[in-house]
mmCIF file of C-alpha atoms in Angstrom:
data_model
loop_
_atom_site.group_PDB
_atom_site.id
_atom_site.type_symbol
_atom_site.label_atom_id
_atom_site.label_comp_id
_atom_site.label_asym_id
_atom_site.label_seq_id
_atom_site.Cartn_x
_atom_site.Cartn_y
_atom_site.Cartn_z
ATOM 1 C CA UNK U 1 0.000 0.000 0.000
ATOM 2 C CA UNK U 2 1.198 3.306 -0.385
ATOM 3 C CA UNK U 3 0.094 7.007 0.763
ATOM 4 C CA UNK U 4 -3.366 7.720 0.195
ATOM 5 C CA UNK U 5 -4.576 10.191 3.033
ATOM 6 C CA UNK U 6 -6.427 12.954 1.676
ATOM 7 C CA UNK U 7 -7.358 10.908 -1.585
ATOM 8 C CA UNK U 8 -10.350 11.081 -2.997
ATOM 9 C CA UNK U 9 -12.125 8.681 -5.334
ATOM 10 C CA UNK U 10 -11.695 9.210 -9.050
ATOM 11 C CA UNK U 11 -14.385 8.581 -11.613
ATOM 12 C CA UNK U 12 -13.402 5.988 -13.685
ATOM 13 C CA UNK U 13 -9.835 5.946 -13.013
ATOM 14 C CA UNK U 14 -8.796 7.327 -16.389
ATOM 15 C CA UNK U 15 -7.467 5.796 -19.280
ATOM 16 C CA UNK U 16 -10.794 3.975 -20.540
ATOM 17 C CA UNK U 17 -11.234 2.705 -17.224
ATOM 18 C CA UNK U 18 -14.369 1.158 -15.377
ATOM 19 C CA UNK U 19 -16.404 3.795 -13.592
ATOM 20 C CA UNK U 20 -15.517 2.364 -10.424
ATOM 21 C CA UNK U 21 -15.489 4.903 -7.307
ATOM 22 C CA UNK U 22 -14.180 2.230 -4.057
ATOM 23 C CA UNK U 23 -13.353 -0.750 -2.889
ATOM 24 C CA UNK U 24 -16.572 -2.008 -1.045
ATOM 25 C CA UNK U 25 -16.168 -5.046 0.693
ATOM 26 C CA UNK U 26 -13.864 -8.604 0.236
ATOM 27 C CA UNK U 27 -15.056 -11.848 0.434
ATOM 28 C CA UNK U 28 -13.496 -14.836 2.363
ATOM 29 C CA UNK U 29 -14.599 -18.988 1.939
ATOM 30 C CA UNK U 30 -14.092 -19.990 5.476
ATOM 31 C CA UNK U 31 -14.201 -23.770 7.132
ATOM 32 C CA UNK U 32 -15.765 -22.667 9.859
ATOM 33 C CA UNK U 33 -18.118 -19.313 9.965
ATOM 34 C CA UNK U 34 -17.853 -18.740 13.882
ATOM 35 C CA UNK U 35 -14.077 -19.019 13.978
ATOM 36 C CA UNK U 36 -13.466 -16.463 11.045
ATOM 37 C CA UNK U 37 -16.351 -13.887 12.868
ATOM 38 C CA UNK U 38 -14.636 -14.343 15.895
ATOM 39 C CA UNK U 39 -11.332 -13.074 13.996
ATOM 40 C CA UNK U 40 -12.543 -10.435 12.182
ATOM 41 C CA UNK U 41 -14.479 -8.955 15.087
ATOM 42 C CA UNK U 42 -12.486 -9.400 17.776
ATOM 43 C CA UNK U 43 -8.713 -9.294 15.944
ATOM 44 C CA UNK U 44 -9.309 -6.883 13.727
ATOM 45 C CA UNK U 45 -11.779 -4.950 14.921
ATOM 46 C CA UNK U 46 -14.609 -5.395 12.213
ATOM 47 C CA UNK U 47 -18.105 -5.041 13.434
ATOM 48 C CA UNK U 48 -20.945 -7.034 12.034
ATOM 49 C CA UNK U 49 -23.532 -5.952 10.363
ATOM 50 C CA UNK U 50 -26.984 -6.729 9.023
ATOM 51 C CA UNK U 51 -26.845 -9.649 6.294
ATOM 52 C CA UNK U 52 -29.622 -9.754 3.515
ATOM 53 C CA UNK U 53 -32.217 -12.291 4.405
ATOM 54 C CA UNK U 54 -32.571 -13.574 1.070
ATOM 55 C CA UNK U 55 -29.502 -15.195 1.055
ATOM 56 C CA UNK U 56 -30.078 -19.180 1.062
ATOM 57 C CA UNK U 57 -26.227 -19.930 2.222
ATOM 58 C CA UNK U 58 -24.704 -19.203 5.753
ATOM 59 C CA UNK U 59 -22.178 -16.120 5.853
ATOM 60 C CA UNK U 60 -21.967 -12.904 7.907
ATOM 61 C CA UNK U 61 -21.281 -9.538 6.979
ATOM 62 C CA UNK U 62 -18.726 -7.019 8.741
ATOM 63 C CA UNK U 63 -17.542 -3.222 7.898
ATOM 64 C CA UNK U 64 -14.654 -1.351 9.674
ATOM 65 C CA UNK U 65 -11.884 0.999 8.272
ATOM 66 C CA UNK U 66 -14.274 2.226 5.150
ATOM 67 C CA UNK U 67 -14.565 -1.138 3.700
ATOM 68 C CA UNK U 68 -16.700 -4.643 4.493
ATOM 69 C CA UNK U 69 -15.683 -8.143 4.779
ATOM 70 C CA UNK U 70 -18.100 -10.934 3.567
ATOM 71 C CA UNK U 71 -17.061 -14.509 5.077
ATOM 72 C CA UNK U 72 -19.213 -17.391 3.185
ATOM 73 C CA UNK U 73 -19.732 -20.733 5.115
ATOM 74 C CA UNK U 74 -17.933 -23.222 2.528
ATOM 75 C CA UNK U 75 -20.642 -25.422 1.762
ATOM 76 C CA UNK U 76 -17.582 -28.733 2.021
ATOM 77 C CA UNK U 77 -14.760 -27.602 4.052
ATOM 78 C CA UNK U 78 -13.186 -30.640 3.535
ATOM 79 C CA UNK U 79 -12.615 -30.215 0.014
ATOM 80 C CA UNK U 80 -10.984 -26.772 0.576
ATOM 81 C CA UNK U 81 -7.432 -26.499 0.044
ATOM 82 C CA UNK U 82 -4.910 -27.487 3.017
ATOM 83 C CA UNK U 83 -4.613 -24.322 5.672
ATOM 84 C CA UNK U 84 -1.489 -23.157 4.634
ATOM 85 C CA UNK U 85 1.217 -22.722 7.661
ATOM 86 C CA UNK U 86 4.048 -20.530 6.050
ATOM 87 C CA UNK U 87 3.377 -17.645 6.353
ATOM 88 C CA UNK U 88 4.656 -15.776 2.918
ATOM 89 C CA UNK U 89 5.033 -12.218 2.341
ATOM 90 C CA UNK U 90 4.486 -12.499 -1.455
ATOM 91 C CA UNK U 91 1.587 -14.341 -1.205
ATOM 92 C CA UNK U 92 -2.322 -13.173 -1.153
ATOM 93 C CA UNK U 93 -3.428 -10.916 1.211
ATOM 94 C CA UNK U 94 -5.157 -7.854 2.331
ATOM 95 C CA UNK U 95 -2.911 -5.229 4.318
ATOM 96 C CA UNK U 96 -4.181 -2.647 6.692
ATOM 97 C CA UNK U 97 -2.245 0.569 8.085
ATOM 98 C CA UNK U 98 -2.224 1.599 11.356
ATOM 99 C CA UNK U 99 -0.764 3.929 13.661
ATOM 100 C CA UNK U 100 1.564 2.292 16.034
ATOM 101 C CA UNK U 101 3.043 -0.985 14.828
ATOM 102 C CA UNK U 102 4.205 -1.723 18.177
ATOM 103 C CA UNK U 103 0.714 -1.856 19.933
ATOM 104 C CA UNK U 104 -0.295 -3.923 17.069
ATOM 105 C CA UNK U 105 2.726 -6.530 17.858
ATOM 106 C CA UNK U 106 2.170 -6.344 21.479
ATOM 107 C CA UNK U 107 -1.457 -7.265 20.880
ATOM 108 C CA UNK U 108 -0.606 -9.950 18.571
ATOM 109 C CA UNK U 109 1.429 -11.633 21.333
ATOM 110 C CA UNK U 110 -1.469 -11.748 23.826
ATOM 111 C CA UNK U 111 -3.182 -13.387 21.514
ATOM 112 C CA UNK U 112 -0.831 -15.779 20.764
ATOM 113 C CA UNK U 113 -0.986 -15.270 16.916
ATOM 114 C CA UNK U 114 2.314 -16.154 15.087
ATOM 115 C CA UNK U 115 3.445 -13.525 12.492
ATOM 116 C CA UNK U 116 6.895 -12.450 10.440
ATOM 117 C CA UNK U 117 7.948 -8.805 10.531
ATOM 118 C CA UNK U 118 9.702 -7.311 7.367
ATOM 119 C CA UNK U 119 10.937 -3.913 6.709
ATOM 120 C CA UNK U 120 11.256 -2.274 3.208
ATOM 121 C CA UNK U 121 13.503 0.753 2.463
ATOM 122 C CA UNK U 122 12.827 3.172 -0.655
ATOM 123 C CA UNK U 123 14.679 6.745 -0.493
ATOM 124 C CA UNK U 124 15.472 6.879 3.287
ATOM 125 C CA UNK U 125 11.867 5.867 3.985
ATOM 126 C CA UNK U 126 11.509 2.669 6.160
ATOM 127 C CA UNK U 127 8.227 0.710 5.777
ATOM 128 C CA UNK U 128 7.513 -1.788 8.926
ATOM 129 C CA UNK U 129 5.398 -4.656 8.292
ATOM 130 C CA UNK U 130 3.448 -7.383 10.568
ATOM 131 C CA UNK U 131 2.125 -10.251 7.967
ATOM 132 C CA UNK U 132 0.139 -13.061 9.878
ATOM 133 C CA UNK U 133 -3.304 -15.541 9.047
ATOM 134 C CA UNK U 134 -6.723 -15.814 9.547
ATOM 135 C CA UNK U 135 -8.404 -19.162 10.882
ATOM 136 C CA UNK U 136 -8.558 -20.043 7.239
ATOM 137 C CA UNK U 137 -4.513 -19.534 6.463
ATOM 138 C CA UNK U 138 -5.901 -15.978 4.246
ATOM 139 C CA UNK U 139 -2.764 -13.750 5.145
ATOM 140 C CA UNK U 140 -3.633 -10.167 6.739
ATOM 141 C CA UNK U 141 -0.658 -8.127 6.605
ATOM 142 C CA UNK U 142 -0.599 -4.215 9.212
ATOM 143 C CA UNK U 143 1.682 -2.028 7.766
ATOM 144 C CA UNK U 144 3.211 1.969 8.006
ATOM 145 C CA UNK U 145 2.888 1.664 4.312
ATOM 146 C CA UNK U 146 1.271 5.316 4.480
ATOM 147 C CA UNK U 147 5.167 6.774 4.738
ATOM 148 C CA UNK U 148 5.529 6.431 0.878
ATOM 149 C CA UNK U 149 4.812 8.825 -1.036
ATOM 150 C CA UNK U 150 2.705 8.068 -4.316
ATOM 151 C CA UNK U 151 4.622 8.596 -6.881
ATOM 152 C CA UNK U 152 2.836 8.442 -10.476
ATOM 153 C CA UNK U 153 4.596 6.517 -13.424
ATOM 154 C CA UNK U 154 2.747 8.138 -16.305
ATOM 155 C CA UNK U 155 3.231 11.738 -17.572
ATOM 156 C CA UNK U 156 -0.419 12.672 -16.762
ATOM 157 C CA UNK U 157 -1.875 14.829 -14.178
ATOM 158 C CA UNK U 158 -1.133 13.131 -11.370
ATOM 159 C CA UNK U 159 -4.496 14.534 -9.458
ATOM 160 C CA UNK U 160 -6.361 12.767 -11.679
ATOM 161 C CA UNK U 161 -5.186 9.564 -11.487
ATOM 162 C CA UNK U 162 -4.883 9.276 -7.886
ATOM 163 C CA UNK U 163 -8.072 10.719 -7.425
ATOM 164 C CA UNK U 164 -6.567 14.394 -5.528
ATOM 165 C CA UNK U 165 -8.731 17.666 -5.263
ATOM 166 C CA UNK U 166 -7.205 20.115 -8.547
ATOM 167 C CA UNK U 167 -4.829 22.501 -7.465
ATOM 168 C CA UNK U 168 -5.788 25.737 -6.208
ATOM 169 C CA UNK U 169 -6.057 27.927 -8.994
ATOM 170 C CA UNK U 170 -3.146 30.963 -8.771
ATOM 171 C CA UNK U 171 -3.832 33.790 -6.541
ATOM 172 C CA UNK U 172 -5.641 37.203 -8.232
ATOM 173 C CA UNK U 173 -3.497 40.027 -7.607
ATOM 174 C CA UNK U 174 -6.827 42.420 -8.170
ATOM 175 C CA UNK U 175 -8.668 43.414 -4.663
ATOM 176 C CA UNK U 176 -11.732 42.159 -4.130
ATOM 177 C CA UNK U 177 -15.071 43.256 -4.977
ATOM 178 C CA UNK U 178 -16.025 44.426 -1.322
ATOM 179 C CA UNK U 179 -12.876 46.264 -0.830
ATOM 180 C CA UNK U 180 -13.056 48.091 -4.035
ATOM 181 C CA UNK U 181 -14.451 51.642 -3.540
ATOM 182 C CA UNK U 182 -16.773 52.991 -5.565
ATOM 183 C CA UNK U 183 -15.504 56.055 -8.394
ATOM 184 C CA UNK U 184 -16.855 59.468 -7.443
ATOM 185 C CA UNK U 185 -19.597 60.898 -9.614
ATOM 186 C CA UNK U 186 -18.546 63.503 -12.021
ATOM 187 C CA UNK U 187 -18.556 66.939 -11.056
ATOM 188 C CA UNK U 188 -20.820 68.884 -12.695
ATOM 189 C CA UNK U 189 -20.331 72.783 -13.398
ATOM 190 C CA UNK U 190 -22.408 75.178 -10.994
ATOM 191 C CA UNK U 191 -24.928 77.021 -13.471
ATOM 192 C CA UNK U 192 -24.819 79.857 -14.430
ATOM 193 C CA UNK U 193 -26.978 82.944 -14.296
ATOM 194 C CA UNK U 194 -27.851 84.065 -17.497
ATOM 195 C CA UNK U 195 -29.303 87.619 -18.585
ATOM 196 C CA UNK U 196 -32.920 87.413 -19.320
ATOM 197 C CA UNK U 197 -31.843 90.084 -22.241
ATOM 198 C CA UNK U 198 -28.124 90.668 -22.746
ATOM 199 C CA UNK U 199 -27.785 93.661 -24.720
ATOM 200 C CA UNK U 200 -24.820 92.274 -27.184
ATOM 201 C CA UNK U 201 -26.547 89.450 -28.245
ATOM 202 C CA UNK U 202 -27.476 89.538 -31.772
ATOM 203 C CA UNK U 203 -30.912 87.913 -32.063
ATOM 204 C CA UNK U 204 -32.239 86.915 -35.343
ATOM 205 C CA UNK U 205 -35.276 88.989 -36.677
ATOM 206 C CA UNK U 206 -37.573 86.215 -37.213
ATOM 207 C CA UNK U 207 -36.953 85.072 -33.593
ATOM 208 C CA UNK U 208 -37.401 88.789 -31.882
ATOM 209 C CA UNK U 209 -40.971 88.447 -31.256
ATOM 210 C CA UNK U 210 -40.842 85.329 -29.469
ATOM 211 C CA UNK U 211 -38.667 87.532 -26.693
ATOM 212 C CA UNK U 212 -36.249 84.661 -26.227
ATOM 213 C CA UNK U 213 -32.397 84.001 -26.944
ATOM 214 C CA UNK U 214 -32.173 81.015 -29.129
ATOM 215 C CA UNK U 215 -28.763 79.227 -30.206
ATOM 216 C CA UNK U 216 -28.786 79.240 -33.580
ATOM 217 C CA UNK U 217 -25.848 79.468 -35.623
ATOM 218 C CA UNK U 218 -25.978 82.676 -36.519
ATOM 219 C CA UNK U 219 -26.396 84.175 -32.728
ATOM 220 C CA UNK U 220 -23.846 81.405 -31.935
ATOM 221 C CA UNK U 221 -21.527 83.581 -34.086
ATOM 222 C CA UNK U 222 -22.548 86.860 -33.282
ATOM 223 C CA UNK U 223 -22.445 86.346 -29.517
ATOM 224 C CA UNK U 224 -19.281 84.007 -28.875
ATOM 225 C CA UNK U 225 -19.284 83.989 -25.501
ATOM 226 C CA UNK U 226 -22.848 82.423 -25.046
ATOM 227 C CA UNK U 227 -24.033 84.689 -22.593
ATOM 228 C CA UNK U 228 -27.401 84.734 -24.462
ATOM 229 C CA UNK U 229 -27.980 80.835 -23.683
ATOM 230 C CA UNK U 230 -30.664 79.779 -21.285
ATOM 231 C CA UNK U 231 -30.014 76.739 -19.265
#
């Protein structure tokens, strides 16, 4: 196992891969179905859980750590394979991490369960590792397995493929919208009191009678500092 705190599950796992999301449960033929709950349950810690009742074989169900284990009553356990005694760290198993090896060793001795202990090196990084079997000679192996790092060995985004939040996106320079304050209005000029009947303005004739200054192009011209405007 390697590092996979924080992880989140990845649609489909890229690359034209199932749309799987997690591991559910795993499923275990045992010779005898009280022996392996009494394992599970009180070795590892499982805790069992409600079975459906339409099942027409024995079995039990049991979740811990995020994930279930199914045993199934073997319906001959005499034709199942020898219980293997050697206990082998390359073969089958499932592996659980923990945090403190140690109390996991010392608890393994008051049991009276035998077990191997390995230790794997990569960079400076020591792995510790307890490997030891169920009633059934399945191998369950505890590990620190979380000190590696996960590495990816495609040139792909790695937060895709292990299933990692996207990075944050870069950080905006610009203020934010709260803190941004608001432009001033434009300032408008204070009017201006205008002459009811300046005496320089030039006034057409055809406009005289109506008694007011209009801005035409021709007053415009004759009077070029507006004072005749109305506002």
């Amino acid at each position: 196992m390697v590092n996979t705190k924080g992880v989140e599950p990845v649609q489909g796992g890229g690359r034209g891969g199932l749309p799987l999301a997690a591991l559910n449960h795993i499923s275990v033929v045992c010779r005898s179905l009280q022996s392996s709950v009494h394992f599970y349950r009180d070795v590892l810690g499982f805790i069992p859980i409600r079975r459906p009742g339409s099942f027409d074989f024995d079995g039990a169900w049991l979740f811990n750590y995020g994930i279930g284990i199914h045993l199934l009553q073997a319906e001959d356990p005499e034709s199942m394979p020898p219980k293997k005694t050697e206990i082998n760290p390359k073969d089958n198993h499932i592996s659980f991490q923990c945090e403190s090896l140690e109390a996991v060793q010392r608890r393994l001795k008051e049991l009276g369960i035998r077990y191997v202990q390995r230790r794997v090196e990569e960079g400076g990084i020591f792995v510790d590792q307890l490997f030891f079997h169920d009633p059934d000679g399945f191998m369950i192996e505890v590990c620190t397995c979380d000190k590696l790092p996960v590495v990816p060995l495609v040139p792909v985004d790695a937060n895709a493929i292990l299933g990692l939040p996207p990075p944050p996106p870069a950080a905006c320079k610009r203020p934010a919208a709260a803190t941004l304050k608001p432009a001033p209005p434009p300032s408008l000029p204070a009017p201006v009191a205008v002459p009811a009947s300046p005496a320089h303005c030039v006034v057409p004739a055809s406009k005289a009678a109506a008694g007011s200054c209009v801005g035409e192009v021709e007053a415009m011209r004759s009077c070029p500092e507006h004072a005749c405007m109305r506002v």
